[in-house]
PDB file of C-alpha atoms in Angstrom:
ATOM      1  CA  UNK A   8     120.605 108.143 150.086  1.00 58.00           C
ATOM      2  CA  UNK A   9     121.780 109.711 146.511  1.00 64.00           C
ATOM      3  CA  UNK A  10     125.095 107.768 145.991  1.00 64.00           C
ATOM      4  CA  UNK A  11     123.410 104.394 147.450  1.00 80.00           C
ATOM      5  CA  UNK A  12     119.805 105.468 145.468  1.00 90.00           C
ATOM      6  CA  UNK A  13     122.193 106.075 142.045  1.00 92.00           C
ATOM      7  CA  UNK A  14     124.036 102.616 142.632  1.00 95.00           C
ATOM      8  CA  UNK A  15     121.454 100.056 143.676  1.00 96.00           C
ATOM      9  CA  UNK A  16     119.087 101.933 140.805  1.00 97.00           C
ATOM     10  CA  UNK A  17     121.839 102.224 138.255  1.00 97.00           C
ATOM     11  CA  UNK A  18     123.360  97.870 138.991  1.00 97.00           C
ATOM     12  CA  UNK A  19     119.373  97.448 138.722  1.00 98.00           C
ATOM     13  CA  UNK A  20     118.971  98.428 135.096  1.00 98.00           C
ATOM     14  CA  UNK A  21     122.110  96.460 134.050  1.00 97.00           C
ATOM     15  CA  UNK A  22     120.561  93.234 135.010  1.00 97.00           C
ATOM     16  CA  UNK A  23     117.176  94.296 134.241  1.00 97.00           C
ATOM     17  CA  UNK A  24     116.595  97.159 131.566  1.00 97.00           C
ATOM     18  CA  UNK A  25     114.610  96.226 127.901  1.00 97.00           C
ATOM     19  CA  UNK A  26     116.256  95.774 125.088  1.00 96.00           C
ATOM     20  CA  UNK A  27     114.690  98.558 122.768  1.00 97.00           C
ATOM     21  CA  UNK A  28     115.855  99.372 119.363  1.00 97.00           C
ATOM     22  CA  UNK A  29     116.642 102.596 120.305  1.00 97.00           C
ATOM     23  CA  UNK A  30     118.469 102.258 123.490  1.00 96.00           C
ATOM     24  CA  UNK A  31     121.093 100.145 120.945  1.00 95.00           C
ATOM     25  CA  UNK A  32     124.807 100.970 120.746  1.00 92.00           C
ATOM     26  CA  UNK A  33     124.274 101.648 117.254  1.00 93.00           C
ATOM     27  CA  UNK A  34     120.933 103.711 117.695  1.00 94.00           C
ATOM     28  CA  UNK A  35     121.216 107.563 116.061  1.00 97.00           C
ATOM     29  CA  UNK A  36     119.911 110.692 117.683  1.00 98.00           C
ATOM     30  CA  UNK A  37     117.803 110.709 115.333  1.00 98.00           C
ATOM     31  CA  UNK A  38     116.737 107.372 115.921  1.00 98.00           C
ATOM     32  CA  UNK A  39     116.201 109.073 119.601  1.00 98.00           C
ATOM     33  CA  UNK A  40     114.767 111.872 119.184  1.00 98.00           C
ATOM     34  CA  UNK A  41     112.045 109.978 116.636  1.00 98.00           C
ATOM     35  CA  UNK A  42     110.941 107.163 119.525  1.00 98.00           C
ATOM     36  CA  UNK A  43     110.839 110.055 122.430  1.00 97.00           C
ATOM     37  CA  UNK A  44     108.029 111.539 119.829  1.00 97.00           C
ATOM     38  CA  UNK A  45     106.258 108.376 119.422  1.00 96.00           C
ATOM     39  CA  UNK A  46     106.203 107.709 123.699  1.00 95.00           C
ATOM     40  CA  UNK A  47     104.419 110.594 123.969  1.00 92.00           C
ATOM     41  CA  UNK A  48     101.352 108.831 125.357  1.00 87.00           C
ATOM     42  CA  UNK A  49     101.882 105.387 124.093  1.00 92.00           C
ATOM     43  CA  UNK A  50     102.545 102.085 125.315  1.00 93.00           C
ATOM     44  CA  UNK A  51     106.469 100.616 124.269  1.00 95.00           C
ATOM     45  CA  UNK A  52     104.587  97.595 122.938  1.00 94.00           C
ATOM     46  CA  UNK A  53     103.093  99.488 120.261  1.00 95.00           C
ATOM     47  CA  UNK A  54     105.517 102.438 119.325  1.00 96.00           C
ATOM     48  CA  UNK A  55     108.838  99.234 119.234  1.00 97.00           C
ATOM     49  CA  UNK A  56     107.467  97.978 115.244  1.00 96.00           C
ATOM     50  CA  UNK A  57     106.296 101.759 114.142  1.00 96.00           C
ATOM     51  CA  UNK A  58     109.434 102.868 115.388  1.00 97.00           C
ATOM     52  CA  UNK A  59     111.478 100.422 113.545  1.00 97.00           C
ATOM     53  CA  UNK A  60     109.510 100.489 110.492  1.00 97.00           C
ATOM     54  CA  UNK A  61     109.509 104.117 110.520  1.00 97.00           C
ATOM     55  CA  UNK A  62     113.215 104.164 110.693  1.00 98.00           C
ATOM     56  CA  UNK A  63     113.427 101.523 107.889  1.00 97.00           C
ATOM     57  CA  UNK A  64     111.754 104.374 105.508  1.00 98.00           C
ATOM     58  CA  UNK A  65     113.082 107.441 106.496  1.00 98.00           C
ATOM     59  CA  UNK A  66     116.674 106.842 108.585  1.00 98.00           C
ATOM     60  CA  UNK A  67     117.586 110.013 108.788  1.00 98.00           C
ATOM     61  CA  UNK A  68     115.871 113.976 109.176  1.00 98.00           C
ATOM     62  CA  UNK A  69     116.820 114.284 105.395  1.00 98.00           C
ATOM     63  CA  UNK A  70     114.605 111.597 104.001  1.00 98.00           C
ATOM     64  CA  UNK A  71     111.807 112.658 106.546  1.00 98.00           C
ATOM     65  CA  UNK A  72     112.476 116.507 105.352  1.00 97.00           C
ATOM     66  CA  UNK A  73     112.207 115.483 101.524  1.00 97.00           C
ATOM     67  CA  UNK A  74     108.763 113.397 102.223  1.00 96.00           C
ATOM     68  CA  UNK A  75     104.844 114.690 101.873  1.00 95.00           C
ATOM     69  CA  UNK A  76     103.556 115.594 104.833  1.00 95.00           C
ATOM     70  CA  UNK A  77     100.580 113.315 103.899  1.00 94.00           C
ATOM     71  CA  UNK A  78     102.790 110.464 104.106  1.00 95.00           C
ATOM     72  CA  UNK A  79     104.234 110.735 106.931  1.00 96.00           C
ATOM     73  CA  UNK A  80     100.430 111.117 108.074  1.00 95.00           C
ATOM     74  CA  UNK A  81      99.860 107.144 106.894  1.00 93.00           C
ATOM     75  CA  UNK A  82     102.941 106.722 108.073  1.00 95.00           C
ATOM     76  CA  UNK A  83     102.039 106.925 111.665  1.00 94.00           C
ATOM     77  CA  UNK A  84      98.658 104.803 111.412  1.00 89.00           C
ATOM     78  CA  UNK A  85      97.230 104.050 114.487  1.00 86.00           C
ATOM     79  CA  UNK A  86      99.599 105.759 117.754  1.00 91.00           C
ATOM     80  CA  UNK A  87      97.275 108.523 117.803  1.00 89.00           C
ATOM     81  CA  UNK A  88      97.455 111.880 118.318  1.00 91.00           C
ATOM     82  CA  UNK A  89      99.078 112.577 114.120  1.00 92.00           C
ATOM     83  CA  UNK A  90     100.446 116.116 114.885  1.00 93.00           C
ATOM     84  CA  UNK A  91     102.837 114.576 115.957  1.00 95.00           C
ATOM     85  CA  UNK A  92     103.590 112.721 112.381  1.00 96.00           C
ATOM     86  CA  UNK A  93     103.679 116.883 111.474  1.00 95.00           C
ATOM     87  CA  UNK A  94     105.914 117.736 114.140  1.00 95.00           C
ATOM     88  CA  UNK A  95     108.422 115.371 113.483  1.00 97.00           C
ATOM     89  CA  UNK A  96     108.603 116.301 109.949  1.00 97.00           C
ATOM     90  CA  UNK A  97     108.460 119.940 110.803  1.00 97.00           C
ATOM     91  CA  UNK A  98     111.393 118.481 113.032  1.00 98.00           C
ATOM     92  CA  UNK A  99     113.280 116.821 110.448  1.00 98.00           C
ATOM     93  CA  UNK A 100     113.046 120.127 108.187  1.00 97.00           C
ATOM     94  CA  UNK A 101     115.214 122.756 110.152  1.00 98.00           C
ATOM     95  CA  UNK A 102     117.299 120.214 111.186  1.00 98.00           C
ATOM     96  CA  UNK A 103     118.067 119.926 107.215  1.00 98.00           C
ATOM     97  CA  UNK A 104     117.675 123.841 106.894  1.00 98.00           C
ATOM     98  CA  UNK A 105     119.795 125.488 110.032  1.00 97.00           C
ATOM     99  CA  UNK A 106     121.638 121.446 111.377  1.00 98.00           C
ATOM    100  CA  UNK A 107     122.963 120.495 107.989  1.00 97.00           C
ATOM    101  CA  UNK A 108     121.246 117.217 108.076  1.00 98.00           C
ATOM    102  CA  UNK A 109     122.660 116.288 111.855  1.00 98.00           C
ATOM    103  CA  UNK A 110     120.232 116.872 115.191  1.00 98.00           C
ATOM    104  CA  UNK A 111     121.402 119.190 117.688  1.00 98.00           C
ATOM    105  CA  UNK A 112     123.621 117.832 120.905  1.00 96.00           C
ATOM    106  CA  UNK A 113     122.376 120.545 123.198  1.00 97.00           C
ATOM    107  CA  UNK A 114     119.053 121.464 125.198  1.00 97.00           C
ATOM    108  CA  UNK A 115     119.060 124.673 123.880  1.00 97.00           C
ATOM    109  CA  UNK A 116     119.253 123.612 120.293  1.00 98.00           C
ATOM    110  CA  UNK A 117     116.989 120.808 120.749  1.00 98.00           C
ATOM    111  CA  UNK A 118     114.390 122.965 122.711  1.00 97.00           C
ATOM    112  CA  UNK A 119     113.773 125.405 118.819  1.00 97.00           C
ATOM    113  CA  UNK A 120     112.743 122.529 116.907  1.00 97.00           C
ATOM    114  CA  UNK A 121     109.420 123.000 116.507  1.00 94.00           C
ATOM    115  CA  UNK A 122     107.150 119.950 118.590  1.00 90.00           C
ATOM    116  CA  UNK A 123     109.766 119.625 120.851  1.00 96.00           C
ATOM    117  CA  UNK A 124     108.992 120.617 124.208  1.00 94.00           C
ATOM    118  CA  UNK A 125     111.456 120.672 127.578  1.00 94.00           C
ATOM    119  CA  UNK A 126     110.569 116.894 128.558  1.00 95.00           C
ATOM    120  CA  UNK A 127     111.812 115.574 124.544  1.00 97.00           C
ATOM    121  CA  UNK A 128     114.830 117.898 125.087  1.00 97.00           C
ATOM    122  CA  UNK A 129     116.498 116.550 127.865  1.00 97.00           C
ATOM    123  CA  UNK A 130     115.246 113.528 126.677  1.00 98.00           C
ATOM    124  CA  UNK A 131     117.091 113.295 123.446  1.00 98.00           C
ATOM    125  CA  UNK A 132     120.170 115.690 124.820  1.00 98.00           C
ATOM    126  CA  UNK A 133     120.440 112.984 127.822  1.00 98.00           C
ATOM    127  CA  UNK A 134     120.192 109.436 125.786  1.00 97.00           C
ATOM    128  CA  UNK A 135     121.445 110.376 122.543  1.00 97.00           C
ATOM    129  CA  UNK A 136     124.405 112.680 123.154  1.00 97.00           C
ATOM    130  CA  UNK A 137     125.261 111.739 126.859  1.00 96.00           C
ATOM    131  CA  UNK A 138     124.398 115.015 128.511  1.00 96.00           C
ATOM    132  CA  UNK A 139     123.329 115.683 132.068  1.00 97.00           C
ATOM    133  CA  UNK A 140     119.401 116.911 132.487  1.00 97.00           C
ATOM    134  CA  UNK A 141     116.610 116.000 134.894  1.00 96.00           C
ATOM    135  CA  UNK A 142     114.600 113.858 132.487  1.00 97.00           C
ATOM    136  CA  UNK A 143     111.044 113.915 134.225  1.00 96.00           C
ATOM    137  CA  UNK A 144     108.992 111.729 132.235  1.00 95.00           C
ATOM    138  CA  UNK A 145     105.890 110.077 134.070  1.00 94.00           C
ATOM    139  CA  UNK A 146     107.711 106.973 135.084  1.00 96.00           C
ATOM    140  CA  UNK A 147     110.318 109.191 136.678  1.00 97.00           C
ATOM    141  CA  UNK A 148     108.546 111.328 138.769  1.00 97.00           C
ATOM    142  CA  UNK A 149     105.815 108.418 140.172  1.00 97.00           C
ATOM    143  CA  UNK A 150     109.832 107.431 141.291  1.00 97.00           C
ATOM    144  CA  UNK A 151     110.909 110.199 142.847  1.00 97.00           C
ATOM    145  CA  UNK A 152     106.973 111.137 144.633  1.00 96.00           C
ATOM    146  CA  UNK A 153     107.278 107.494 146.263  1.00 96.00           C
ATOM    147  CA  UNK A 154     110.507 106.991 147.512  1.00 96.00           C
ATOM    148  CA  UNK A 155     111.835 110.655 148.255  1.00 95.00           C
ATOM    149  CA  UNK A 156     108.913 112.808 148.815  1.00 94.00           C
ATOM    150  CA  UNK A 157     106.728 109.429 150.479  1.00 94.00           C
ATOM    151  CA  UNK A 158     104.087 110.270 148.060  1.00 94.00           C
ATOM    152  CA  UNK A 159     101.858 107.457 146.214  1.00 94.00           C
ATOM    153  CA  UNK A 160     102.009 109.264 143.522  1.00 94.00           C
ATOM    154  CA  UNK A 161     102.819 112.791 142.009  1.00 93.00           C
ATOM    155  CA  UNK A 162     100.335 115.871 141.325  1.00 91.00           C
ATOM    156  CA  UNK A 163      98.583 116.097 137.864  1.00 87.00           C
ATOM    157  CA  UNK A 164     101.844 118.814 136.869  1.00 89.00           C
ATOM    158  CA  UNK A 165     105.206 118.622 136.874  1.00 91.00           C
ATOM    159  CA  UNK A 166     105.577 120.931 139.794  1.00 93.00           C
ATOM    160  CA  UNK A 167     108.943 123.695 141.282  1.00 92.00           C
ATOM    161  CA  UNK A 168     110.115 121.442 143.394  1.00 94.00           C
ATOM    162  CA  UNK A 169     109.664 117.995 141.901  1.00 95.00           C
ATOM    163  CA  UNK A 170     112.247 119.525 139.153  1.00 94.00           C
ATOM    164  CA  UNK A 171     114.318 120.789 142.094  1.00 96.00           C
ATOM    165  CA  UNK A 172     114.307 117.282 143.326  1.00 96.00           C
ATOM    166  CA  UNK A 173     115.264 115.569 140.164  1.00 96.00           C
ATOM    167  CA  UNK A 174     118.718 117.867 139.845  1.00 95.00           C
ATOM    168  CA  UNK A 175     119.298 117.489 142.443  1.00 95.00           C
ATOM    169  CA  UNK A 176     119.823 113.592 142.866  1.00 96.00           C
ATOM    170  CA  UNK A 177     121.557 114.108 139.373  1.00 96.00           C
ATOM    171  CA  UNK A 178     124.813 112.866 139.667  1.00 95.00           C
ATOM    172  CA  UNK A 179     127.982 115.500 138.627  1.00 95.00           C
ATOM    173  CA  UNK A 180     129.252 113.384 136.041  1.00 96.00           C
ATOM    174  CA  UNK A 181     127.570 113.271 132.738  1.00 96.00           C
ATOM    175  CA  UNK A 182     128.356 110.011 132.583  1.00 96.00           C
ATOM    176  CA  UNK A 183     126.641 109.001 135.657  1.00 96.00           C
ATOM    177  CA  UNK A 184     123.975 111.331 135.158  1.00 96.00           C
ATOM    178  CA  UNK A 185     123.000 110.268 131.689  1.00 97.00           C
ATOM    179  CA  UNK A 186     122.591 106.910 132.964  1.00 97.00           C
ATOM    180  CA  UNK A 187     120.803 107.419 136.366  1.00 97.00           C
ATOM    181  CA  UNK A 188     118.000 108.735 134.482  1.00 97.00           C
ATOM    182  CA  UNK A 189     117.679 106.088 131.802  1.00 97.00           C
ATOM    183  CA  UNK A 190     117.673 103.424 134.847  1.00 98.00           C
ATOM    184  CA  UNK A 191     115.467 105.740 137.214  1.00 98.00           C
ATOM    185  CA  UNK A 192     112.500 105.230 133.727  1.00 97.00           C
ATOM    186  CA  UNK A 193     112.939 101.763 133.289  1.00 98.00           C
ATOM    187  CA  UNK A 194     112.567 101.753 136.950  1.00 98.00           C
ATOM    188  CA  UNK A 195     109.008 103.014 137.121  1.00 97.00           C
ATOM    189  CA  UNK A 196     107.479 101.257 133.923  1.00 96.00           C
ATOM    190  CA  UNK A 197     108.871  98.350 135.571  1.00 97.00           C
ATOM    191  CA  UNK A 198     109.073  97.876 139.373  1.00 98.00           C
ATOM    192  CA  UNK A 199     108.093 101.549 140.566  1.00 97.00           C
ATOM    193  CA  UNK A 200     104.400 100.796 138.232  1.00 96.00           C
ATOM    194  CA  UNK A 201     101.008 103.244 139.377  1.00 93.00           C
ATOM    195  CA  UNK A 202      98.449  99.929 139.829  1.00 90.00           C
ATOM    196  CA  UNK A 203     100.544  97.281 140.642  1.00 93.00           C
ATOM    197  CA  UNK A 204     104.059  98.109 142.361  1.00 95.00           C
ATOM    198  CA  UNK A 205     106.532  96.041 143.044  1.00 96.00           C
ATOM    199  CA  UNK A 206     107.764  97.056 145.672  1.00 96.00           C
ATOM    200  CA  UNK A 207     109.787  93.088 146.758  1.00 95.00           C
ATOM    201  CA  UNK A 208     111.458  93.828 143.087  1.00 97.00           C
ATOM    202  CA  UNK A 209     112.914  97.494 143.651  1.00 97.00           C
ATOM    203  CA  UNK A 210     116.426  98.158 144.632  1.00 97.00           C
ATOM    204  CA  UNK A 211     115.818 100.724 146.495  1.00 97.00           C
ATOM    205  CA  UNK A 212     112.387  99.188 148.444  1.00 96.00           C
ATOM    206  CA  UNK A 213     114.641  99.418 151.973  1.00 94.00           C
ATOM    207  CA  UNK A 214     114.918 103.072 152.039  1.00 93.00           C
ATOM    208  CA  UNK A 215     111.732 104.242 150.315  1.00 95.00           C
ATOM    209  CA  UNK A 216     109.827 107.105 151.973  1.00 95.00           C
ATOM    210  CA  UNK A 217     106.137 105.808 150.284  1.00 95.00           C
ATOM    211  CA  UNK A 218     106.405 102.055 151.623  1.00 94.00           C
ATOM    212  CA  UNK A 219     108.067 102.991 155.078  1.00 93.00           C
ATOM    213  CA  UNK A 220     105.226 105.552 155.891  1.00 93.00           C
ATOM    214  CA  UNK A 221     103.470 102.495 154.531  1.00 93.00           C
ATOM    215  CA  UNK A 222     102.420 102.925 151.436  1.00 90.00           C
ATOM    216  CA  UNK A 223      99.672 105.857 151.673  1.00 88.00           C
ATOM    217  CA  UNK A 224      96.588 105.678 149.334  1.00 81.00           C
ATOM    218  CA  UNK A 225      96.898 109.847 149.001  1.00 70.00           C
ATOM    219  CA  UNK A 226      96.396 110.173 145.323  1.00 60.00           C
ATOM    220  CA  UNK A 227      93.561 111.969 144.665  1.00 54.00           C
ATOM    221  CA  UNK A 228      91.366 110.227 142.113  1.00 57.00           C
ATOM    222  CA  UNK A 229      92.133 111.217 138.241  1.00 58.00           C
ATOM    223  CA  UNK A 230      89.018 110.514 135.759  1.00 60.00           C
ATOM    224  CA  UNK A 231      89.967 108.215 133.466  1.00 58.00           C
ATOM    225  CA  UNK A 232      88.632 109.268 129.237  1.00 63.00           C
ATOM    226  CA  UNK A 233      86.217 107.214 127.723  1.00 79.00           C
ATOM    227  CA  UNK A 234      86.704 106.409 124.493  1.00 75.00           C
ATOM    228  CA  UNK A 235      83.835 105.101 123.222  1.00 83.00           C
ATOM    229  CA  UNK A 236      81.205 108.229 121.575  1.00 84.00           C
ATOM    230  CA  UNK A 237      84.268 110.707 121.606  1.00 89.00           C
ATOM    231  CA  UNK A 238      85.430 114.199 120.148  1.00 86.00           C
ATOM    232  CA  UNK A 239      88.562 111.504 120.250  1.00 87.00           C
ATOM    233  CA  UNK A 240      86.841 108.385 118.072  1.00 89.00           C
ATOM    234  CA  UNK A 241      85.743 110.500 115.890  1.00 90.00           C
ATOM    235  CA  UNK A 242      88.455 112.670 114.999  1.00 90.00           C
ATOM    236  CA  UNK A 243      89.854 108.606 114.365  1.00 90.00           C
ATOM    237  CA  UNK A 244      87.576 107.653 112.104  1.00 91.00           C
ATOM    238  CA  UNK A 245      87.683 110.782 109.847  1.00 91.00           C
ATOM    239  CA  UNK A 246      91.600 110.492 109.717  1.00 90.00           C
ATOM    240  CA  UNK A 247      91.134 106.512 109.017  1.00 90.00           C
ATOM    241  CA  UNK A 248      89.051 107.233 105.943  1.00 92.00           C
ATOM    242  CA  UNK A 249      91.296 109.469 104.924  1.00 91.00           C
ATOM    243  CA  UNK A 250      94.916 107.521 105.554  1.00 90.00           C
ATOM    244  CA  UNK A 251      92.846 104.555 103.506  1.00 89.00           C
ATOM    245  CA  UNK A 252      92.128 107.237 100.261  1.00 88.00           C
ATOM    246  CA  UNK A 253      94.951 107.587  97.931  1.00 81.00           C
ATOM    247  CA  UNK A 254      93.164 110.834  96.995  1.00 86.00           C
ATOM    248  CA  UNK A 255      90.639 113.146  98.121  1.00 91.00           C
ATOM    249  CA  UNK A 256      87.457 112.472  99.762  1.00 91.00           C
ATOM    250  CA  UNK A 257      84.467 114.017  99.572  1.00 91.00           C
ATOM    251  CA  UNK A 258      82.266 115.243 102.260  1.00 90.00           C
ATOM    252  CA  UNK A 259      79.795 112.632 101.840  1.00 91.00           C
ATOM    253  CA  UNK A 260      82.646 109.600 102.670  1.00 91.00           C
ATOM    254  CA  UNK A 261      83.216 111.768 105.388  1.00 91.00           C
ATOM    255  CA  UNK A 262      79.492 112.149 107.293  1.00 90.00           C
ATOM    256  CA  UNK A 263      78.593 107.839 106.518  1.00 91.00           C
ATOM    257  CA  UNK A 264      82.198 107.831 108.221  1.00 92.00           C
ATOM    258  CA  UNK A 265      80.577 109.389 111.669  1.00 93.00           C
ATOM    259  CA  UNK A 266      76.868 109.561 110.533  1.00 89.00           C
ATOM    260  CA  UNK A 267      75.103 109.481 113.989  1.00 88.00           C
ATOM    261  CA  UNK A 268      75.867 112.447 115.308  1.00 89.00           C
ATOM    262  CA  UNK A 269      76.632 115.091 112.489  1.00 88.00           C
ATOM    263  CA  UNK A 270      77.506 118.225 115.552  1.00 89.00           C
ATOM    264  CA  UNK A 271      80.804 115.898 116.401  1.00 89.00           C
ATOM    265  CA  UNK A 272      81.428 115.450 113.151  1.00 90.00           C
ATOM    266  CA  UNK A 273      81.780 119.266 112.489  1.00 89.00           C
ATOM    267  CA  UNK A 274      83.438 119.730 115.052  1.00 92.00           C
ATOM    268  CA  UNK A 275      85.978 117.512 114.792  1.00 89.00           C
ATOM    269  CA  UNK A 276      86.537 117.924 111.379  1.00 90.00           C
ATOM    270  CA  UNK A 277      87.079 121.541 112.266  1.00 88.00           C
ATOM    271  CA  UNK A 278      89.915 120.523 114.449  1.00 89.00           C
ATOM    272  CA  UNK A 279      91.231 118.440 112.236  1.00 90.00           C
ATOM    273  CA  UNK A 280      91.681 121.387 109.667  1.00 91.00           C
ATOM    274  CA  UNK A 281      93.225 123.373 112.041  1.00 88.00           C
ATOM    275  CA  UNK A 282      95.060 121.246 113.644  1.00 87.00           C
ATOM    276  CA  UNK A 283      96.155 121.301 109.649  1.00 90.00           C
ATOM    277  CA  UNK A 284      96.331 117.150 110.131  1.00 90.00           C
ATOM    278  CA  UNK A 285      94.049 117.908 107.099  1.00 93.00           C
ATOM    279  CA  UNK A 286      93.251 119.958 103.982  1.00 92.00           C
ATOM    280  CA  UNK A 287      89.508 120.821 102.875  1.00 92.00           C
ATOM    281  CA  UNK A 288      90.109 121.545  99.202  1.00 91.00           C
ATOM    282  CA  UNK A 289      86.752 123.119  96.130  1.00 89.00           C
ATOM    283  CA  UNK A 290      83.573 120.947  95.802  1.00 88.00           C
ATOM    284  CA  UNK A 291      83.459 120.208  99.094  1.00 88.00           C
ATOM    285  CA  UNK A 292      86.446 117.601  99.249  1.00 93.00           C
ATOM    286  CA  UNK A 293      89.083 116.800 101.372  1.00 93.00           C
ATOM    287  CA  UNK A 294      92.655 115.523 102.086  1.00 92.00           C
ATOM    288  CA  UNK A 295      95.466 115.278 103.925  1.00 93.00           C
ATOM    289  CA  UNK A 296      98.654 117.952 103.719  1.00 91.00           C
ATOM    290  CA  UNK A 297     100.547 117.444 100.711  1.00 85.00           C
ATOM    291  CA  UNK A 298     102.864 120.903 101.765  1.00 73.00           C
TER     292      UNK A 298
END
């Protein structure tokens, strides 16, 4: 199956791929790195305009490294998980200090950047530099679970067996391996979706182990996260107040922003300070980080 699957999925990708700016021929490795960080837990539809604004403002690591952390958080806006903005900022400074302002091209060098995990390092090495790596995001894991393992969904956390399977499916040629990596990821995003897979449009449906088994619903139920009233919502409300302020904010302003649960507000504020997203000042005032 691997040889047939490679050709079928890559051919499908060539006909159906989305026109995304970080896939353009003239995109830079920096643009790929920014996209991969933004796409963590955030849908493409929200990332695309934010990525374009970010790259227009900070088109290279040197530009972002010279900015204040507070500006990166403001520019991050409502993408969620704003610590990612600080990680990108730290990575940019490291790229300038250690790599002459150029994004490094090997997995190990990328993995050594602040905030870059194994997935992001593999993705940037593959998509920006054409290296041969298994790139295991949620979409890829779902395709492999269904087509090769016959399960409706992958495990909650990536397993050694998944890594072994993904590595075994990589073509030996680097160019072919990079093409396969992006193609199978796109297949998971557009066709082999979590809730309503479009099996009739799948290029490998006839040999998909899950489909041949009758598409069993064997996935363990996963608890969804409630947003309303959560600590994440409290953190987001406080961050919104601080992003909109030109200077520091008095604690009383933050108290009014989340007044119905003082204990939760304090927990959220303490967490933001611990994460480096907020700086406490004298006089019971707070601001976004500036150093």
